[in-house]
Amino acid sequence: MSDPAATATVPAPAPEAAPAPAPKQRRERDPFFDNAKFLAILLVVIGHSLAYRLEVPAAKGLYMFIYMFHMPMFIVVTGYFSRNWTFAGGKARKLITNVGVPYVVFEIAYSLYDWTVGRNKLEVSLLDPYFLTWFLCALFFWRLSTPVWQQIRWPLAVALVFSLLSYMSDLGDSLDIHRLIGLLPFYVLGLILKPEHFELLKKPAARVLGWVTLTAGLVLMYPAMGHFNRSWLYWKHPHEELGVGNVTGTAMRLAMFVAATVLVAAFLAVVPKRRTWYTKLGATTLYAYLLHGFITRLLEFTDWWDAEWLNTVPGLVLVIAGAAAAGTFLCSKPVVRCMSWALEPKMRWAFTPLRRPGSQRSNGKVNKKEPTRNGVGG
């Protein structure tokens, strides 16, 4: 007779608990892009300050050089970071709170500001972007169109055709439509770029070539600035308003696309790729973009820009230094803390869970999909 103890079933060892999944690490921001955005926003503020000194040749040349590529650069980088934009994951809500709401807030704020300190008539129109707000309006629609461009075989070519055609007729002023469509190719260019494209711009040889290109562009702008209307640089006028035919105008636009793209690449090539003292400020450039207009407008309404000494070399240096200092301050933490309610509002109260037609409830019951004519659910 066998020993019961020897034949007893040995209980299987309890399975080890599965290790808890490691917390998902937040992707670290690439300092290269934050550096680029910060340096570019300084160019924006400096450019808007130089706009009041265009009777001085030195200021006019620098102004037109900056305007040739500063907004295309912002748009390309914005497009690059919009590559994965969809309507899912709360991104649509963020589009509303971080783009749509600031557009409404600052469109009203600038209109009231102008009326208070300058204009005699109060005008508020969300369909006619005022001053700086056109970029938010355009960005809202560009982001909405992202899934479409991601499915087109030749997105950049299609966007370029739309852009060129838009300048052949007057589309009106609503939504700054000429800028919205005209600058679209730069956004689409950003969408199709990949990380390896930017890695090429970080090479030492590209940095040298970038400095050479930017220097040549600035030098060439001075003899060229007297031969074309600077309104071309605003991307907001059809050919007829610029006094050229569609053939000449289209050729000019193509040349500007090429020049702007080359200068954008050159600018990005000279941007430091390491972390710098201003890297963190690059994450809050929208604050400087939307707020610096109140300063430049105030100086205009108080006639400060009319001071004759500003037309001297020391005066221009002071304008540039002051604009750079103002842009830096407007990206700082104190400004962000004070103004985040307008530029990055939470607004959880304004949203509901995503309503899906197939799962709507009525009287406590789920509404089934209605059959189509052939009896199959639609």
Coordinates of C-alpha atoms in Angstrom, one line a residue:
M1 CA 0.0 0.0 0.0
S2 CA 1.5 3.3 -1.0
D3 CA 2.1 6.1 1.3
P4 CA -0.7 8.7 1.0
A5 CA 1.7 11.4 1.7
A6 CA 3.9 10.3 -1.2
T7 CA 1.0 10.4 -3.6
A8 CA -0.7 13.6 -2.4
T9 CA -1.1 16.2 -5.0
V10 CA 1.4 19.0 -4.6
P11 CA -0.4 22.3 -5.1
A12 CA 1.0 24.3 -8.0
P13 CA 2.8 27.4 -7.0
A14 CA 0.8 30.6 -7.2
P15 CA 1.5 32.5 -10.4
E16 CA 3.7 35.5 -9.8
A17 CA 1.8 38.8 -10.2
A18 CA 2.5 40.5 -13.5
P19 CA 4.7 43.4 -13.0
A20 CA 2.9 46.7 -13.1
P21 CA 3.4 48.5 -16.3
A22 CA 6.0 51.2 -16.2
P23 CA 4.5 54.7 -16.1
K24 CA 4.4 56.3 -19.5
Q25 CA 7.2 58.8 -19.7
R26 CA 6.4 62.1 -21.1
R27 CA 8.3 62.8 -24.3
E28 CA 11.0 65.4 -23.8
R29 CA 10.7 68.5 -25.9
D30 CA 13.4 68.9 -28.6
P31 CA 15.3 72.1 -27.6
F32 CA 16.0 72.7 -31.3
F33 CA 12.4 73.6 -32.1
D34 CA 11.9 75.7 -29.0
N35 CA 15.1 77.6 -29.8
A36 CA 13.8 78.2 -33.4
K37 CA 10.4 79.4 -32.2
F38 CA 11.9 81.8 -29.7
L39 CA 14.3 83.3 -32.2
A40 CA 11.6 83.6 -34.8
I41 CA 9.2 85.4 -32.4
L42 CA 11.9 87.9 -31.8
L43 CA 12.1 88.5 -35.5
V44 CA 8.3 89.0 -35.5
V45 CA 8.4 91.6 -32.8
I46 CA 11.4 93.4 -34.3
G47 CA 9.7 93.4 -37.7
H48 CA 6.6 95.0 -36.4
S49 CA 8.7 97.6 -34.6
L50 CA 10.7 98.4 -37.8
A51 CA 7.4 98.9 -39.6
Y52 CA 7.3 102.4 -38.2
R53 CA 10.8 103.3 -39.5
L54 CA 10.4 102.3 -43.1
E55 CA 11.5 105.7 -44.3
V56 CA 15.0 104.7 -43.1
P57 CA 16.7 102.5 -45.8
A58 CA 18.6 100.4 -43.2
A59 CA 15.3 99.7 -41.4
K60 CA 13.3 99.0 -44.6
G61 CA 15.8 96.5 -45.9
L62 CA 15.9 94.5 -42.6
Y63 CA 12.1 94.7 -42.3
M64 CA 11.6 93.3 -45.8
F65 CA 14.2 90.6 -45.2
I66 CA 12.5 89.5 -42.0
Y67 CA 9.1 89.5 -43.6
M68 CA 10.3 87.3 -46.5
F69 CA 10.5 84.2 -44.2
H70 CA 9.5 84.8 -40.6
M71 CA 5.8 83.7 -40.8
P72 CA 6.5 80.9 -43.3
M73 CA 9.0 79.5 -40.7
F74 CA 6.4 79.5 -38.0
I75 CA 3.9 77.9 -40.3
V76 CA 6.3 75.1 -41.4
V77 CA 7.1 74.2 -37.8
T78 CA 3.4 74.4 -36.8
G79 CA 2.6 72.0 -39.7
Y80 CA 5.4 69.7 -38.6
F81 CA 3.9 69.4 -35.1
S82 CA 0.4 68.9 -36.5
R83 CA 1.4 65.7 -38.4
N84 CA -0.6 63.5 -36.0
W85 CA -3.5 65.8 -35.5
T86 CA -6.9 64.1 -35.5
F87 CA -10.3 64.7 -34.0
A88 CA -9.7 62.0 -31.4
G89 CA -8.0 62.1 -28.0
G90 CA -9.2 65.6 -27.0
K91 CA -7.2 67.3 -29.7
A92 CA -10.4 68.9 -31.1
R93 CA -11.1 70.4 -27.7
K94 CA -7.5 71.7 -27.5
L95 CA -7.9 73.3 -30.9
I96 CA -11.0 75.1 -29.6
T97 CA -9.4 76.2 -26.3
N98 CA -5.9 77.0 -27.5
V99 CA -6.7 78.5 -30.9
G100 CA -10.4 79.3 -31.3
V101 CA -10.9 80.9 -27.9
P102 CA -7.8 83.1 -28.0
Y103 CA -8.8 84.2 -31.5
V104 CA -12.2 85.4 -30.2
V105 CA -10.7 86.9 -27.0
F106 CA -7.9 88.9 -28.8
E107 CA -10.1 89.9 -31.8
I108 CA -12.4 91.6 -29.3
A109 CA -9.5 92.9 -27.1
Y110 CA -7.7 94.5 -30.0
S111 CA -10.9 96.1 -31.3
L112 CA -11.7 97.5 -27.9
Y113 CA -8.1 98.7 -27.4
D114 CA -8.0 100.5 -30.8
W115 CA -11.4 102.1 -30.0
T116 CA -10.2 103.2 -26.6
V117 CA -6.8 104.7 -27.5
G118 CA -7.1 105.4 -31.2
R119 CA -10.1 104.8 -33.4
N120 CA -13.3 106.7 -33.0
K121 CA -15.5 103.8 -34.2
L122 CA -15.9 100.5 -32.4
E123 CA -15.8 97.5 -34.8
V124 CA -15.7 93.9 -33.8
S125 CA -15.9 91.3 -36.5
L126 CA -14.9 87.7 -36.1
L127 CA -15.0 87.3 -39.8
D128 CA -12.5 90.0 -40.5
P129 CA -9.3 89.1 -38.5
Y130 CA -7.7 92.2 -37.1
F131 CA -3.9 92.8 -37.0
L132 CA -2.2 89.7 -35.5
T133 CA -5.2 87.5 -35.1
W134 CA -5.2 86.3 -38.7
F135 CA -2.7 83.6 -37.9
L136 CA -5.0 82.0 -35.3
C137 CA -7.9 82.1 -37.7
A138 CA -5.8 80.5 -40.4
L139 CA -4.3 77.9 -38.0
F140 CA -7.8 76.9 -36.9
F141 CA -8.8 75.9 -40.4
W142 CA -5.4 74.5 -41.4
R143 CA -5.6 72.1 -38.4
L144 CA -9.1 71.1 -39.4
S145 CA -7.9 70.2 -42.8
T146 CA -4.9 68.1 -41.6
P147 CA -6.6 64.7 -42.1
V148 CA -7.4 65.6 -45.6
W149 CA -3.8 66.5 -46.6
Q150 CA -2.6 63.3 -44.9
Q151 CA -4.5 61.2 -47.4
I152 CA -3.7 63.0 -50.6
R153 CA -1.0 61.5 -52.8
W154 CA 0.6 64.8 -53.7
P155 CA -0.4 67.2 -50.9
L156 CA 2.2 69.9 -51.4
A157 CA 1.5 70.1 -55.2
V158 CA -2.3 70.3 -54.6
A159 CA -1.9 73.0 -51.8
L160 CA 0.4 75.0 -54.1
V161 CA -2.1 75.0 -56.9
F162 CA -4.8 76.1 -54.6
S163 CA -2.6 78.9 -53.3
L164 CA -1.6 80.2 -56.7
L165 CA -5.2 80.1 -58.0
S166 CA -6.4 82.0 -54.9
Y167 CA -4.5 85.1 -56.0
M168 CA -5.9 85.2 -59.5
S169 CA -9.2 86.7 -58.3
D170 CA -10.5 88.8 -55.4
L171 CA -11.9 86.5 -52.8
G172 CA -12.8 89.3 -50.4
D173 CA -11.5 90.1 -46.9
S174 CA -13.5 87.6 -44.9
L175 CA -11.3 85.4 -42.7
D176 CA -8.2 86.9 -44.4
I177 CA -8.9 84.2 -47.0
H178 CA -6.0 85.1 -49.3
R179 CA -3.5 84.5 -46.4
L180 CA -5.4 81.4 -45.3
I181 CA -5.2 79.7 -48.7
G182 CA -2.0 81.5 -49.9
L183 CA 0.2 80.4 -47.1
L184 CA -1.3 76.9 -46.9
P185 CA 1.6 75.3 -48.8
F186 CA 4.0 76.1 -45.9
Y187 CA 1.7 74.3 -43.5
V188 CA 1.4 71.3 -45.8
L189 CA 5.2 71.3 -46.2
G190 CA 5.5 71.0 -42.5
L191 CA 3.0 68.1 -42.5
I192 CA 5.1 66.0 -44.9
L193 CA 8.5 66.7 -43.3
K194 CA 10.1 64.0 -41.2
P195 CA 12.6 64.1 -38.3
E196 CA 15.5 63.1 -40.6
H197 CA 14.9 66.2 -42.7
F198 CA 15.6 68.4 -39.7
E199 CA 18.6 66.3 -38.8
L200 CA 20.2 67.3 -42.1
L201 CA 19.9 70.9 -41.0
K202 CA 21.7 70.3 -37.8
K203 CA 24.9 69.2 -39.5
P204 CA 27.9 71.6 -39.2
A205 CA 28.1 72.0 -43.0
A206 CA 24.4 73.1 -43.1
R207 CA 25.1 75.7 -40.4
V208 CA 27.8 77.3 -42.4
L209 CA 25.7 77.3 -45.5
G210 CA 22.8 78.7 -43.5
W211 CA 24.8 81.7 -42.4
V212 CA 26.1 82.3 -45.9
T213 CA 22.5 82.1 -47.3
L214 CA 21.0 84.4 -44.7
T215 CA 23.8 87.0 -45.1
A216 CA 23.4 86.9 -48.9
G217 CA 19.7 87.3 -48.6
L218 CA 20.0 90.3 -46.4
V219 CA 22.6 92.0 -48.6
L220 CA 20.6 91.3 -51.8
M221 CA 17.4 92.7 -50.2
Y222 CA 18.8 96.3 -50.2
P223 CA 19.2 96.8 -53.9
A224 CA 16.0 94.7 -54.6
M225 CA 13.7 96.5 -52.1
G226 CA 13.1 99.4 -54.4
H227 CA 12.0 97.3 -57.3
F228 CA 9.0 95.5 -55.9
N229 CA 6.0 96.4 -53.7
R230 CA 6.5 95.3 -50.2
S231 CA 2.8 94.3 -50.1
W232 CA 3.8 91.1 -51.8
L233 CA 5.3 90.1 -48.4
Y234 CA 2.0 90.2 -46.6
W235 CA 0.5 87.4 -48.8
K236 CA -3.0 89.0 -48.6
H237 CA -3.6 90.8 -51.9
P238 CA -4.7 89.4 -55.2
H239 CA -2.7 90.1 -58.4
E240 CA -5.1 92.8 -59.5
E241 CA -4.5 94.9 -56.3
L242 CA -0.7 94.6 -56.8
G243 CA -1.0 95.9 -60.4
V244 CA 0.2 92.8 -62.2
G245 CA -1.4 90.2 -64.4
N246 CA -2.0 86.5 -63.4
V247 CA 1.0 85.2 -65.4
T248 CA 3.4 87.7 -63.8
G249 CA 1.8 87.4 -60.4
T250 CA 2.0 83.6 -60.5
A251 CA 5.6 83.7 -61.4
M252 CA 6.3 86.1 -58.6
R253 CA 4.5 84.0 -56.1
L254 CA 6.4 80.9 -57.1
A255 CA 9.7 82.8 -56.7
M256 CA 8.6 83.9 -53.3
F257 CA 7.7 80.4 -52.3
V258 CA 11.2 79.2 -53.3
A259 CA 13.0 82.2 -51.6
A260 CA 11.0 81.8 -48.4
T261 CA 11.6 78.0 -48.3
V262 CA 15.3 78.5 -48.8
L263 CA 15.5 81.2 -46.1
V264 CA 13.4 79.0 -43.7
A265 CA 15.9 76.2 -44.2
A266 CA 18.8 78.5 -43.7
F267 CA 17.4 80.0 -40.5
L268 CA 16.7 76.6 -39.1
A269 CA 20.3 75.5 -40.0
V270 CA 21.8 78.3 -37.8
V271 CA 19.5 77.6 -34.8
P272 CA 21.3 76.1 -31.8
K273 CA 20.3 72.4 -31.3
R274 CA 21.5 72.4 -27.7
R275 CA 19.5 73.6 -24.7
T276 CA 20.1 77.3 -24.1
W277 CA 18.9 80.0 -21.6
Y278 CA 15.9 80.8 -23.9
T279 CA 14.9 77.3 -24.8
K280 CA 12.0 77.2 -22.3
L281 CA 10.7 80.5 -23.6
G282 CA 10.2 78.9 -27.0
A283 CA 7.3 76.9 -25.6
T284 CA 5.3 80.1 -24.9
T285 CA 5.9 82.2 -28.1
L286 CA 2.2 82.6 -28.7
Y287 CA 2.0 84.9 -25.7
A288 CA 4.6 87.2 -27.2
Y289 CA 2.9 87.0 -30.6
L290 CA -0.5 88.0 -29.4
L291 CA 0.5 90.5 -26.7
H292 CA 3.3 92.5 -28.3
G293 CA 0.8 94.2 -30.5
F294 CA -0.6 96.2 -27.6
I295 CA 2.9 97.7 -27.0
T296 CA 3.6 98.6 -30.6
R297 CA 0.1 100.0 -31.0
L298 CA 0.4 102.1 -27.8
L299 CA 3.6 103.6 -29.1
E300 CA 1.9 104.4 -32.3
F301 CA -1.1 106.1 -30.7
T302 CA 1.1 108.1 -28.4
D303 CA 3.2 109.3 -31.4
W304 CA 6.4 107.9 -29.8
W305 CA 7.4 106.5 -33.2
D306 CA 7.5 110.0 -34.6
A307 CA 10.6 110.9 -32.7
E308 CA 13.3 112.0 -35.2
W309 CA 16.2 110.6 -33.2
L310 CA 14.8 107.1 -33.9
N311 CA 15.9 107.6 -37.5
T312 CA 19.6 107.5 -36.5
V313 CA 21.7 104.4 -36.2
P314 CA 21.6 104.5 -32.4
G315 CA 17.9 104.9 -32.6
L316 CA 17.4 101.8 -34.8
V317 CA 19.7 99.8 -32.5
L318 CA 17.5 100.9 -29.6
V319 CA 14.3 99.9 -31.4
I320 CA 15.7 96.5 -32.2
A321 CA 17.1 95.9 -28.7
G322 CA 13.8 97.1 -27.1
A323 CA 11.7 94.9 -29.3
A324 CA 13.9 91.9 -28.5
A325 CA 13.6 92.6 -24.8
A326 CA 9.9 93.0 -25.0
G327 CA 9.5 89.7 -26.9
T328 CA 11.6 87.9 -24.3
F329 CA 9.6 89.3 -21.4
L330 CA 6.3 88.4 -23.0
C331 CA 7.4 84.7 -23.1
S332 CA 8.4 84.7 -19.5
K333 CA 6.7 82.8 -16.6
P334 CA 5.1 85.9 -15.0
V335 CA 3.3 86.8 -18.2
V336 CA 2.2 83.2 -18.8
R337 CA 0.8 83.0 -15.3
C338 CA -1.1 86.2 -15.7
M339 CA -2.5 85.5 -19.2
S340 CA -2.9 81.8 -19.4
W341 CA -6.7 82.2 -18.8
A342 CA -6.9 83.9 -22.2
L343 CA -4.4 81.8 -24.2
E344 CA -4.7 78.4 -22.6
P345 CA -8.1 78.3 -20.9
K346 CA -9.2 74.9 -19.5
M347 CA -12.9 75.4 -20.1
R348 CA -13.9 71.8 -19.1
W349 CA -17.4 73.1 -18.3
A350 CA -17.9 73.9 -22.0
F351 CA -17.5 70.3 -23.2
T352 CA -19.5 67.1 -23.0
P353 CA -18.5 63.5 -23.8
L354 CA -18.3 62.9 -27.5
R355 CA -21.8 62.4 -28.9
R356 CA -21.8 59.4 -31.3
P357 CA -25.0 59.0 -33.4
G358 CA -25.0 55.2 -33.0
S359 CA -25.0 55.4 -29.2
Q360 CA -27.4 58.3 -28.4
R361 CA -29.9 57.6 -25.7
S362 CA -33.5 58.7 -25.8
N363 CA -35.9 58.0 -22.9
G364 CA -33.4 55.6 -21.4
K365 CA -33.1 53.4 -24.5
V366 CA -30.4 53.2 -27.0
N367 CA -31.5 54.4 -30.4
K368 CA -30.6 51.7 -33.0
K369 CA -29.3 52.7 -36.4
E370 CA -32.1 53.3 -38.7
P371 CA -32.2 50.9 -41.6
T372 CA -31.5 52.1 -45.1
R373 CA -33.8 51.5 -48.0
N374 CA -32.3 48.0 -48.6
G375 CA -32.8 47.1 -45.0
V376 CA -29.1 47.3 -44.0
G377 CA -28.1 49.6 -41.2
G378 CA -26.5 52.8 -42.4

